[in-house]
PDB file of C-alpha atoms in Angstrom:
ATOM      1  CA  MET A   3     -14.730  30.173   6.385  1.00  0.00           C
ATOM      2  CA  THR A   4     -16.613  27.019   5.470  1.00  0.00           C
ATOM      3  CA  GLY A   5     -15.525  24.703   2.679  1.00  0.00           C
ATOM      4  CA  ARG A   6     -17.864  22.133   1.149  1.00  0.00           C
ATOM      5  CA  GLY A   7     -17.344  19.069  -0.997  1.00  0.00           C
ATOM      6  CA  PHE A   8     -20.447  18.163  -3.036  1.00  0.00           C
ATOM      7  CA  LEU A   9     -21.401  14.831  -4.538  1.00  0.00           C
ATOM      8  CA  THR A  10     -24.780  13.376  -5.441  1.00  0.00           C
ATOM      9  CA  GLY A  11     -25.990  12.000  -2.134  1.00  0.00           C
ATOM     10  CA  LEU A  12     -23.134  13.417  -0.053  1.00  0.00           C
ATOM     11  CA  VAL A  13     -22.179  16.587   1.728  1.00  0.00           C
ATOM     12  CA  LEU A  14     -18.960  16.746   3.706  1.00  0.00           C
ATOM     13  CA  VAL A  15     -18.928  19.977   5.684  1.00  0.00           C
ATOM     14  CA  PHE A  16     -15.594  21.289   6.859  1.00  0.00           C
ATOM     15  CA  ALA A  17     -15.593  23.518   9.913  1.00  0.00           C
ATOM     16  CA  CYS A  18     -12.828  25.543   8.337  1.00  0.00           C
ATOM     17  CA  ALA A  19     -11.015  25.606   5.066  1.00  0.00           C
ATOM     18  CA  ALA A  20      -8.292  22.984   4.823  1.00  0.00           C
ATOM     19  CA  PRO A  21      -4.941  24.601   5.664  1.00  0.00           C
ATOM     20  CA  ALA A  22      -2.512  25.033   2.828  1.00  0.00           C
ATOM     21  CA  GLN A  23      -0.068  22.179   2.523  1.00  0.00           C
ATOM     22  CA  PRO A  24       3.400  23.363   3.585  1.00  0.00           C
ATOM     23  CA  GLN A  25       6.029  23.119   0.932  1.00  0.00           C
ATOM     24  CA  GLN A  26       8.277  20.130   1.380  1.00  0.00           C
ATOM     25  CA  PRO A  27      10.360  18.036  -0.985  1.00  0.00           C
ATOM     26  CA  ALA A  28       8.440  15.166  -2.558  1.00  0.00           C
ATOM     27  CA  PHE A  29       9.731  11.717  -1.659  1.00  0.00           C
ATOM     28  CA  LYS A  30      12.238  10.454  -4.180  1.00  0.00           C
ATOM     29  CA  SER A  31      13.747   6.982  -4.208  1.00  0.00           C
ATOM     30  CA  SER A  32      16.187   5.310  -6.535  1.00  0.00           C
ATOM     31  CA  VAL A  33      14.528   4.398  -9.814  1.00  0.00           C
ATOM     32  CA  GLU A  34      15.626   0.803  -9.300  1.00  0.00           C
ATOM     33  CA  LEU A  35      15.049   0.457  -5.543  1.00  0.00           C
ATOM     34  CA  VAL A  36      12.029  -1.691  -4.681  1.00  0.00           C
ATOM     35  CA  ARG A  37      10.628  -1.088  -1.178  1.00  0.00           C
ATOM     36  CA  ILE A  38       8.537  -3.824   0.476  1.00  0.00           C
ATOM     37  CA  PRO A  39       6.718  -2.992   3.755  1.00  0.00           C
ATOM     38  CA  VAL A  40       6.514  -6.177   5.820  1.00  0.00           C
ATOM     39  CA  SER A  41       3.961  -6.842   8.570  1.00  0.00           C
ATOM     40  CA  LEU A  42       5.044  -9.442  11.115  1.00  0.00           C
ATOM     41  CA  THR A  43       3.179 -11.060  13.962  1.00  0.00           C
ATOM     42  CA  GLN A  44       4.370 -13.463  16.628  1.00  0.00           C
ATOM     43  CA  GLY A  45       1.419 -15.188  18.204  1.00  0.00           C
ATOM     44  CA  ASP A  46      -1.316 -12.560  18.196  1.00  0.00           C
ATOM     45  CA  LYS A  47       0.874  -9.482  18.525  1.00  0.00           C
ATOM     46  CA  PRO A  48       2.787  -7.408  15.968  1.00  0.00           C
ATOM     47  CA  VAL A  49       6.562  -7.715  16.051  1.00  0.00           C
ATOM     48  CA  GLU A  50       8.078  -4.424  17.120  1.00  0.00           C
ATOM     49  CA  PRO A  51      11.002  -2.961  15.156  1.00  0.00           C
ATOM     50  CA  GLY A  52      14.350  -4.156  16.487  1.00  0.00           C
ATOM     51  CA  VAL A  53      13.404  -7.784  17.104  1.00  0.00           C
ATOM     52  CA  LEU A  54      14.712  -8.989  13.731  1.00  0.00           C
ATOM     53  CA  ALA A  55      17.738  -8.018  11.636  1.00  0.00           C
ATOM     54  CA  ALA A  56      18.338  -7.851   7.889  1.00  0.00           C
ATOM     55  CA  ALA A  57      20.040 -11.247   7.962  1.00  0.00           C
ATOM     56  CA  ASP A  58      16.773 -12.808   9.159  1.00  0.00           C
ATOM     57  CA  PHE A  59      15.018 -12.052   5.849  1.00  0.00           C
ATOM     58  CA  LYS A  60      15.203 -13.611   2.393  1.00  0.00           C
ATOM     59  CA  VAL A  61      13.785 -11.850  -0.679  1.00  0.00           C
ATOM     60  CA  THR A  62      13.044 -13.412  -4.058  1.00  0.00           C
ATOM     61  CA  GLU A  63      11.693 -11.824  -7.249  1.00  0.00           C
ATOM     62  CA  ASP A  64      10.032 -14.228  -9.681  1.00  0.00           C
ATOM     63  CA  GLY A  65      11.803 -16.998  -7.785  1.00  0.00           C
ATOM     64  CA  VAL A  66      15.288 -15.434  -7.998  1.00  0.00           C
ATOM     65  CA  ALA A  67      17.027 -14.411  -4.747  1.00  0.00           C
ATOM     66  CA  GLN A  68      17.717 -10.664  -4.454  1.00  0.00           C
ATOM     67  CA  PRO A  69      20.418  -8.981  -2.328  1.00  0.00           C
ATOM     68  CA  VAL A  70      18.877  -6.792   0.403  1.00  0.00           C
ATOM     69  CA  ALA A  71      20.072  -3.193  -0.019  1.00  0.00           C
ATOM     70  CA  LEU A  72      17.763  -1.468   2.478  1.00  0.00           C
ATOM     71  CA  PHE A  73      16.517  -2.536   5.901  1.00  0.00           C
ATOM     72  CA  GLU A  74      14.467  -0.027   7.884  1.00  0.00           C
ATOM     73  CA  ARG A  75      13.039  -0.719  11.326  1.00  0.00           C
ATOM     74  CA  GLU A  76      11.768   2.737  12.239  1.00  0.00           C
ATOM     75  CA  SER A  77       8.211   3.905  11.642  1.00  0.00           C
ATOM     76  CA  LEU A  78       8.194   5.969   8.437  1.00  0.00           C
ATOM     77  CA  PRO A  79       5.852   8.907   7.717  1.00  0.00           C
ATOM     78  CA  LEU A  80       2.625   7.840   6.025  1.00  0.00           C
ATOM     79  CA  SER A  81       0.848   9.130   2.947  1.00  0.00           C
ATOM     80  CA  LEU A  82      -2.588   7.733   3.749  1.00  0.00           C
ATOM     81  CA  CYS A  83      -5.408   8.325   1.266  1.00  0.00           C
ATOM     82  CA  ILE A  84      -8.824   7.596   2.819  1.00  0.00           C
ATOM     83  CA  ALA A  85     -11.840   6.864   0.593  1.00  0.00           C
ATOM     84  CA  VAL A  86     -15.220   7.083   2.369  1.00  0.00           C
ATOM     85  CA  ASP A  87     -18.392   5.465   1.002  1.00  0.00           C
ATOM     86  CA  ALA A  88     -21.291   7.951   0.792  1.00  0.00           C
ATOM     87  CA  SER A  89     -23.647   5.825  -1.323  1.00  0.00           C
ATOM     88  CA  GLY A  90     -27.244   5.014  -0.476  1.00  0.00           C
ATOM     89  CA  SER A  91     -26.387   1.599   0.961  1.00  0.00           C
ATOM     90  CA  MET A  92     -24.500   3.342   3.779  1.00  0.00           C
ATOM     91  CA  GLY A  93     -27.797   4.800   4.963  1.00  0.00           C
ATOM     92  CA  ALA A  94     -28.894   1.408   6.302  1.00  0.00           C
ATOM     93  CA  SER A  95     -29.079   1.374  10.105  1.00  0.00           C
ATOM     94  CA  PHE A  96     -26.099   3.344  11.468  1.00  0.00           C
ATOM     95  CA  ALA A  97     -23.500   2.500   8.784  1.00  0.00           C
ATOM     96  CA  ALA A  98     -22.841   6.160   7.924  1.00  0.00           C
ATOM     97  CA  GLN A  99     -22.148   6.991  11.569  1.00  0.00           C
ATOM     98  CA  VAL A 100     -19.828   3.994  11.895  1.00  0.00           C
ATOM     99  CA  ALA A 101     -17.947   5.175   8.795  1.00  0.00           C
ATOM    100  CA  LEU A 102     -17.475   8.686  10.220  1.00  0.00           C
ATOM    101  CA  ASP A 103     -16.440   7.270  13.611  1.00  0.00           C
ATOM    102  CA  ALA A 104     -13.874   5.073  11.876  1.00  0.00           C
ATOM    103  CA  LEU A 105     -12.528   8.059   9.933  1.00  0.00           C
ATOM    104  CA  ARG A 106     -12.120  10.135  13.104  1.00  0.00           C
ATOM    105  CA  GLN A 107     -10.581   7.257  15.074  1.00  0.00           C
ATOM    106  CA  VAL A 108      -7.918   6.757  12.414  1.00  0.00           C
ATOM    107  CA  LEU A 109      -7.140  10.466  11.993  1.00  0.00           C
ATOM    108  CA  THR A 110      -6.637  11.030  15.728  1.00  0.00           C
ATOM    109  CA  ARG A 111      -4.025   8.248  15.789  1.00  0.00           C
ATOM    110  CA  LEU A 112      -1.862   9.694  13.028  1.00  0.00           C
ATOM    111  CA  LEU A 113       1.266  11.816  13.545  1.00  0.00           C
ATOM    112  CA  PRO A 114       2.066  15.399  12.463  1.00  0.00           C
ATOM    113  CA  GLU A 115       4.433  14.156   9.761  1.00  0.00           C
ATOM    114  CA  ASP A 116       1.723  11.958   8.204  1.00  0.00           C
ATOM    115  CA  GLU A 117      -0.346  13.410   5.341  1.00  0.00           C
ATOM    116  CA  VAL A 118      -3.936  12.612   4.371  1.00  0.00           C
ATOM    117  CA  PRO A 119      -6.380  13.401   1.540  1.00  0.00           C
ATOM    118  CA  ILE A 120     -10.029  12.277   1.632  1.00  0.00           C
ATOM    119  CA  VAL A 121     -12.032  10.920  -1.288  1.00  0.00           C
ATOM    120  CA  ALA A 122     -15.813  10.555  -0.961  1.00  0.00           C
ATOM    121  CA  PHE A 123     -17.723   8.391  -3.396  1.00  0.00           C
ATOM    122  CA  ALA A 124     -21.273   7.490  -4.340  1.00  0.00           C
ATOM    123  CA  GLY A 125     -22.155   7.546  -8.054  1.00  0.00           C
ATOM    124  CA  HIS A 126     -18.645   8.877  -8.704  1.00  0.00           C
ATOM    125  CA  PRO A 127     -15.626   9.818  -6.548  1.00  0.00           C
ATOM    126  CA  VAL A 128     -14.788  13.376  -5.488  1.00  0.00           C
ATOM    127  CA  VAL A 129     -11.661  14.615  -3.706  1.00  0.00           C
ATOM    128  CA  VAL A 130     -13.089  16.565  -0.763  1.00  0.00           C
ATOM    129  CA  ALA A 131      -9.755  17.235   0.996  1.00  0.00           C
ATOM    130  CA  PRO A 132      -6.329  17.467  -0.690  1.00  0.00           C
ATOM    131  CA  TRP A 133      -3.040  16.264   0.775  1.00  0.00           C
ATOM    132  CA  THR A 134      -2.992  17.867   4.234  1.00  0.00           C
ATOM    133  CA  PRO A 135      -1.078  17.215   7.489  1.00  0.00           C
ATOM    134  CA  ALA A 136      -3.042  14.603   9.439  1.00  0.00           C
ATOM    135  CA  PRO A 137      -3.661  16.735  12.587  1.00  0.00           C
ATOM    136  CA  ASP A 138      -5.264  19.476  10.457  1.00  0.00           C
ATOM    137  CA  VAL A 139      -7.600  16.984   8.799  1.00  0.00           C
ATOM    138  CA  ALA A 140      -8.516  15.518  12.197  1.00  0.00           C
ATOM    139  CA  ARG A 141      -9.765  18.924  13.354  1.00  0.00           C
ATOM    140  CA  LEU A 142     -12.272  19.234  10.514  1.00  0.00           C
ATOM    141  CA  ALA A 143     -15.971  18.514  11.068  1.00  0.00           C
ATOM    142  CA  THR A 144     -17.744  16.189   8.655  1.00  0.00           C
ATOM    143  CA  LYS A 145     -21.304  15.287   7.783  1.00  0.00           C
ATOM    144  CA  LEU A 146     -22.363  12.274   5.751  1.00  0.00           C
ATOM    145  CA  GLU A 147     -25.717  12.044   3.969  1.00  0.00           C
ATOM    146  CA  PRO A 148     -25.744   8.746   2.032  1.00  0.00           C
ATOM    147  CA  LEU A 149     -27.520   8.629  -1.327  1.00  0.00           C
ATOM    148  CA  GLY A 150     -26.979   7.135  -4.763  1.00  0.00           C
ATOM    149  CA  ALA A 151     -25.053   4.312  -6.388  1.00  0.00           C
ATOM    150  CA  THR A 152     -21.654   2.900  -5.344  1.00  0.00           C
ATOM    151  CA  SER A 153     -18.548   3.406  -7.515  1.00  0.00           C
ATOM    152  CA  LEU A 154     -16.022   1.589  -5.341  1.00  0.00           C
ATOM    153  CA  ASN A 155     -13.602   0.678  -8.139  1.00  0.00           C
ATOM    154  CA  ASP A 156     -13.576   4.273  -9.415  1.00  0.00           C
ATOM    155  CA  ALA A 157     -12.898   5.469  -5.866  1.00  0.00           C
ATOM    156  CA  VAL A 158      -9.811   3.270  -5.699  1.00  0.00           C
ATOM    157  CA  VAL A 159      -8.635   4.723  -9.016  1.00  0.00           C
ATOM    158  CA  ALA A 160      -9.078   8.258  -7.654  1.00  0.00           C
ATOM    159  CA  ALA A 161      -7.197   7.339  -4.476  1.00  0.00           C
ATOM    160  CA  LEU A 162      -4.301   5.809  -6.405  1.00  0.00           C
ATOM    161  CA  GLU A 163      -4.095   8.850  -8.685  1.00  0.00           C
ATOM    162  CA  LEU A 164      -3.627  10.937  -5.536  1.00  0.00           C
ATOM    163  CA  ILE A 165      -0.965   8.491  -4.350  1.00  0.00           C
ATOM    164  CA  ASN A 166       1.104   9.390  -7.419  1.00  0.00           C
ATOM    165  CA  GLY A 167       1.553  12.827  -5.807  1.00  0.00           C
ATOM    166  CA  ALA A 168       2.268  11.580  -2.274  1.00  0.00           C
ATOM    167  CA  ARG A 169       5.292  13.083  -0.525  1.00  0.00           C
ATOM    168  CA  ASN A 170       6.054  10.407   2.087  1.00  0.00           C
ATOM    169  CA  PRO A 171       7.788   7.051   1.506  1.00  0.00           C
ATOM    170  CA  ARG A 172       4.859   4.945   2.799  1.00  0.00           C
ATOM    171  CA  PRO A 173       1.829   5.069   0.420  1.00  0.00           C
ATOM    172  CA  VAL A 174      -1.372   3.530   1.833  1.00  0.00           C
ATOM    173  CA  VAL A 175      -5.033   3.559   0.753  1.00  0.00           C
ATOM    174  CA  LEU A 176      -7.823   2.941   3.284  1.00  0.00           C
ATOM    175  CA  LEU A 177     -11.348   2.165   2.056  1.00  0.00           C
ATOM    176  CA  ILE A 178     -14.223   2.751   4.500  1.00  0.00           C
ATOM    177  CA  THR A 179     -17.257   1.113   2.912  1.00  0.00           C
ATOM    178  CA  ASP A 180     -19.919  -1.575   3.133  1.00  0.00           C
ATOM    179  CA  GLY A 181     -18.167  -3.327   0.255  1.00  0.00           C
ATOM    180  CA  GLY A 182     -20.786  -2.743  -2.426  1.00  0.00           C
ATOM    181  CA  GLU A 183     -20.013  -1.982  -6.079  1.00  0.00           C
ATOM    182  CA  ASN A 184     -22.574  -1.271  -8.784  1.00  0.00           C
ATOM    183  CA  SER A 185     -21.678   1.745 -10.919  1.00  0.00           C
ATOM    184  CA  SER A 186     -17.919   2.004 -11.605  1.00  0.00           C
ATOM    185  CA  ARG A 187     -16.599   2.683 -15.082  1.00  0.00           C
ATOM    186  CA  THR A 188     -13.339   0.955 -14.181  1.00  0.00           C
ATOM    187  CA  SER A 189     -12.832  -2.805 -13.926  1.00  0.00           C
ATOM    188  CA  LEU A 190     -10.563  -4.369 -11.314  1.00  0.00           C
ATOM    189  CA  SER A 191      -8.010  -5.287 -13.974  1.00  0.00           C
ATOM    190  CA  GLN A 192      -7.669  -1.624 -15.004  1.00  0.00           C
ATOM    191  CA  ILE A 193      -7.046  -0.112 -11.580  1.00  0.00           C
ATOM    192  CA  VAL A 194      -3.250  -0.136 -11.159  1.00  0.00           C
ATOM    193  CA  THR A 195      -1.405   1.745 -13.918  1.00  0.00           C
ATOM    194  CA  THR A 196       1.870   3.045 -12.385  1.00  0.00           C
ATOM    195  CA  ARG A 197       4.678   1.630 -10.312  1.00  0.00           C
ATOM    196  CA  ARG A 198       3.904   3.976  -7.419  1.00  0.00           C
ATOM    197  CA  GLN A 199       0.356   2.636  -7.392  1.00  0.00           C
ATOM    198  CA  SER A 200       1.593  -0.958  -7.477  1.00  0.00           C
ATOM    199  CA  GLU A 201       3.697  -0.214  -4.385  1.00  0.00           C
ATOM    200  CA  THR A 202       0.666   1.010  -2.412  1.00  0.00           C
ATOM    201  CA  GLN A 203      -0.852  -1.050   0.382  1.00  0.00           C
ATOM    202  CA  VAL A 204      -4.655  -1.186   0.266  1.00  0.00           C
ATOM    203  CA  TYR A 205      -6.624  -1.682   3.503  1.00  0.00           C
ATOM    204  CA  ALA A 206     -10.381  -1.804   3.992  1.00  0.00           C
ATOM    205  CA  PHE A 207     -12.819  -1.212   6.832  1.00  0.00           C
ATOM    206  CA  ASN A 208     -15.860  -3.262   5.822  1.00  0.00           C
ATOM    207  CA  VAL A 209     -18.757  -1.569   7.629  1.00  0.00           C
ATOM    208  CA  VAL A 210     -21.440  -4.172   8.360  1.00  0.00           C
ATOM    209  CA  THR A 211     -24.750  -3.429  10.063  1.00  0.00           C
ATOM    210  CA  PRO A 212     -26.345  -5.870  12.520  1.00  0.00           C
ATOM    211  CA  ALA A 213     -29.306  -6.271  10.181  1.00  0.00           C
ATOM    212  CA  SER A 214     -27.124  -7.699   7.428  1.00  0.00           C
ATOM    213  CA  ALA A 215     -24.722  -9.902   9.386  1.00  0.00           C
ATOM    214  CA  GLN A 216     -24.251 -11.960  12.485  1.00  0.00           C
ATOM    215  CA  ARG A 217     -21.741 -10.686  14.994  1.00  0.00           C
ATOM    216  CA  SER A 218     -18.554 -12.658  15.407  1.00  0.00           C
ATOM    217  CA  ILE A 219     -14.994 -12.414  16.626  1.00  0.00           C
ATOM    218  CA  GLY A 220     -12.259 -12.642  14.056  1.00  0.00           C
ATOM    219  CA  ARG A 221      -8.491 -12.589  13.907  1.00  0.00           C
ATOM    220  CA  GLY A 222      -6.707  -9.540  12.625  1.00  0.00           C
ATOM    221  CA  PRO A 223      -3.169  -8.202  12.875  1.00  0.00           C
ATOM    222  CA  GLY A 224      -2.729  -7.737  16.607  1.00  0.00           C
ATOM    223  CA  GLY A 225      -5.203 -10.322  17.881  1.00  0.00           C
ATOM    224  CA  ASP A 226      -8.957 -10.697  18.340  1.00  0.00           C
ATOM    225  CA  ILE A 227     -11.092  -8.041  16.641  1.00  0.00           C
ATOM    226  CA  PRO A 228     -14.906  -7.787  16.694  1.00  0.00           C
ATOM    227  CA  MET A 229     -16.005  -8.561  13.154  1.00  0.00           C
ATOM    228  CA  ALA A 230     -19.050  -9.488  11.132  1.00  0.00           C
ATOM    229  CA  ALA A 231     -19.780 -11.493   8.036  1.00  0.00           C
ATOM    230  CA  SER A 232     -19.036  -9.495   4.898  1.00  0.00           C
ATOM    231  CA  THR A 233     -21.905  -8.037   2.887  1.00  0.00           C
ATOM    232  CA  ASN A 234     -19.813  -8.542  -0.241  1.00  0.00           C
ATOM    233  CA  ARG A 235     -17.443 -11.481  -0.342  1.00  0.00           C
ATOM    234  CA  GLU A 236     -15.724 -10.638  -3.622  1.00  0.00           C
ATOM    235  CA  VAL A 237     -15.085  -6.945  -4.244  1.00  0.00           C
ATOM    236  CA  LEU A 238     -13.146  -5.844  -1.144  1.00  0.00           C
ATOM    237  CA  PRO A 239     -10.925  -8.951  -0.910  1.00  0.00           C
ATOM    238  CA  ARG A 240      -9.997  -8.466  -4.561  1.00  0.00           C
ATOM    239  CA  LEU A 241      -9.252  -4.758  -4.094  1.00  0.00           C
ATOM    240  CA  VAL A 242      -7.063  -5.466  -1.066  1.00  0.00           C
ATOM    241  CA  GLY A 243      -5.632  -8.386  -3.015  1.00  0.00           C
ATOM    242  CA  ASP A 244      -1.929  -9.041  -2.590  1.00  0.00           C
ATOM    243  CA  SER A 245      -1.123  -5.400  -1.808  1.00  0.00           C
ATOM    244  CA  GLY A 246       0.024  -6.342   1.686  1.00  0.00           C
ATOM    245  CA  GLY A 247      -3.005  -4.698   3.294  1.00  0.00           C
ATOM    246  CA  PHE A 248      -5.844  -6.248   5.276  1.00  0.00           C
ATOM    247  CA  GLU A 249      -9.658  -6.203   5.305  1.00  0.00           C
ATOM    248  CA  TYR A 250     -11.161  -5.409   8.713  1.00  0.00           C
ATOM    249  CA  ARG A 251     -14.888  -6.138   9.083  1.00  0.00           C
ATOM    250  CA  VAL A 252     -16.462  -3.939  11.703  1.00  0.00           C
ATOM    251  CA  LEU A 253     -19.672  -3.101  13.470  1.00  0.00           C
ATOM    252  CA  GLY A 254     -20.125   0.039  15.548  1.00  0.00           C
ATOM    253  CA  GLY A 255     -19.444   0.707  19.195  1.00  0.00           C
ATOM    254  CA  GLU A 256     -16.112  -0.265  20.685  1.00  0.00           C
ATOM    255  CA  ALA A 257     -15.216  -2.264  17.557  1.00  0.00           C
ATOM    256  CA  VAL A 258     -14.505   0.958  15.664  1.00  0.00           C
ATOM    257  CA  ALA A 259     -11.770   2.098  18.056  1.00  0.00           C
ATOM    258  CA  THR A 260     -10.369  -1.434  18.253  1.00  0.00           C
ATOM    259  CA  VAL A 261     -10.060  -1.746  14.494  1.00  0.00           C
ATOM    260  CA  ALA A 262      -8.637   1.774  14.065  1.00  0.00           C
ATOM    261  CA  ARG A 263      -5.955   1.027  16.650  1.00  0.00           C
ATOM    262  CA  ALA A 264      -5.123  -2.331  15.040  1.00  0.00           C
ATOM    263  CA  PHE A 265      -4.879  -0.700  11.600  1.00  0.00           C
ATOM    264  CA  VAL A 266      -2.539   2.112  12.680  1.00  0.00           C
ATOM    265  CA  ASP A 267      -0.430  -0.273  14.788  1.00  0.00           C
ATOM    266  CA  ASP A 268      -0.079  -2.571  11.790  1.00  0.00           C
ATOM    267  CA  LEU A 269       1.382   0.319   9.793  1.00  0.00           C
ATOM    268  CA  ARG A 270       3.632   1.583  12.586  1.00  0.00           C
ATOM    269  CA  PHE A 271       5.226  -1.774  13.379  1.00  0.00           C
ATOM    270  CA  GLN A 272       6.138  -2.673   9.810  1.00  0.00           C
ATOM    271  CA  TYR A 273       9.671  -3.355   8.662  1.00  0.00           C
ATOM    272  CA  THR A 274      10.775  -2.108   5.233  1.00  0.00           C
ATOM    273  CA  ILE A 275      12.917  -4.314   3.012  1.00  0.00           C
ATOM    274  CA  GLY A 276      14.519  -2.778  -0.074  1.00  0.00           C
ATOM    275  CA  TYR A 277      16.483  -4.234  -2.961  1.00  0.00           C
ATOM    276  CA  THR A 278      17.720  -3.317  -6.428  1.00  0.00           C
ATOM    277  CA  PRO A 279      16.379  -5.878  -8.938  1.00  0.00           C
ATOM    278  CA  LEU A 280      19.033  -7.945 -10.639  1.00  0.00           C
ATOM    279  CA  LYS A 281      16.952  -7.903 -13.822  1.00  0.00           C
ATOM    280  CA  PRO A 282      16.466  -4.546 -15.633  1.00  0.00           C
ATOM    281  CA  LEU A 283      13.027  -2.980 -15.311  1.00  0.00           C
ATOM    282  CA  ASP A 284      10.838  -3.984 -18.255  1.00  0.00           C
ATOM    283  CA  GLY A 285       7.357  -2.655 -17.450  1.00  0.00           C
ATOM    284  CA  LYS A 286       6.012  -6.084 -16.472  1.00  0.00           C
ATOM    285  CA  TYR A 287       4.488  -7.215 -13.174  1.00  0.00           C
ATOM    286  CA  ARG A 288       6.919  -9.140 -10.972  1.00  0.00           C
ATOM    287  CA  ARG A 289       6.134 -11.445  -8.077  1.00  0.00           C
ATOM    288  CA  VAL A 290       7.948 -10.816  -4.805  1.00  0.00           C
ATOM    289  CA  LYS A 291       8.277 -13.121  -1.802  1.00  0.00           C
ATOM    290  CA  VAL A 292       9.783 -12.224   1.570  1.00  0.00           C
ATOM    291  CA  GLU A 293      10.570 -14.977   4.069  1.00  0.00           C
ATOM    292  CA  VAL A 294      11.808 -14.974   7.661  1.00  0.00           C
ATOM    293  CA  ASN A 295      14.582 -17.407   8.507  1.00  0.00           C
ATOM    294  CA  LYS A 296      13.351 -17.827  12.082  1.00  0.00           C
ATOM    295  CA  ARG A 297      10.376 -19.850  13.299  1.00  0.00           C
ATOM    296  CA  GLY A 298       7.291 -18.526  15.037  1.00  0.00           C
ATOM    297  CA  PHE A 299       6.671 -15.489  12.823  1.00  0.00           C
ATOM    298  CA  LYS A 300       3.776 -14.856  10.452  1.00  0.00           C
ATOM    299  CA  ILE A 301       4.524 -12.492   7.597  1.00  0.00           C
ATOM    300  CA  ARG A 302       2.373 -10.368   5.272  1.00  0.00           C
ATOM    301  CA  HIS A 303       3.572  -8.163   2.423  1.00  0.00           C
ATOM    302  CA  ARG A 304       2.507  -7.158  -1.052  1.00  0.00           C
ATOM    303  CA  GLY A 305       2.878  -9.844  -3.677  1.00  0.00           C
ATOM    304  CA  GLY A 306       4.698  -7.850  -6.316  1.00  0.00           C
ATOM    305  CA  TYR A 307       5.104  -4.603  -8.242  1.00  0.00           C
ATOM    306  CA  LEU A 308       4.922  -3.123 -11.716  1.00  0.00           C
ATOM    307  CA  ALA A 309       8.531  -2.977 -12.926  1.00  0.00           C
ATOM    308  CA  ALA A 310       8.192   0.408 -14.620  1.00  0.00           C
ATOM    309  CA  PRO A 311      11.004   3.003 -14.449  1.00  0.00           C
TER     310      PRO A 311
END
């Protein structure tokens, strides 16, 4: 049986219908517990779990120290929502092929306990695959025919709405796009509306064609990564923002596999710090800062959360 997801300018063809999602309990955490995934590097390499202990970290919320109640060093199952750009700008050179290669490279590196939906977007976003075990999504065949405008902001909204129904404790959004935005109904300030969304890390693969950028080597989590100058210097950095994610700028060829590996490794090697806020939840945005008490470590984490029950 063949399933199809249709969008103006896009056809994603699935070799078989997406398997039904097995029933499993949705992830539930304490209403008050705030979980902060922390990415650490030492030199150019990620810090593997087990190198640091809970006593090595300090957490503050709006400048007030918070007692650490949770410290996890193991790799937790991911709920990774992937949004793929299918707009006309992706038809330039081989951008569409790079985007599909990046999608496949990421999917093949995920684990059976990870879950993935796929959102495709051009003039508007469409969910073309629901929450499905990652290996089942990896086996599907896809076809990308770019056409139309680019609703990147609306695609992020659609991805975050899916995140509200994620079952795993690690919510992540990955954007695969050339970084353009010209038709969204949603502004950047309107994107995050729930606490679960505010706890989501946003990453981006900025697909850049040789015709639009000069090749370069850049630094990413895990060391040197082939990169290129961004085609849009404002939208993607603002979407990634202080979510704790990272923007990878990639060309085709070997760079795709390199970036996919760096992205998945960054997620797998993260520590998770948890605390119960000393101040009651009031629906406002709160700034969070995590520090390491030892020298030689670089740290990245989201900058805060929406303090909604």
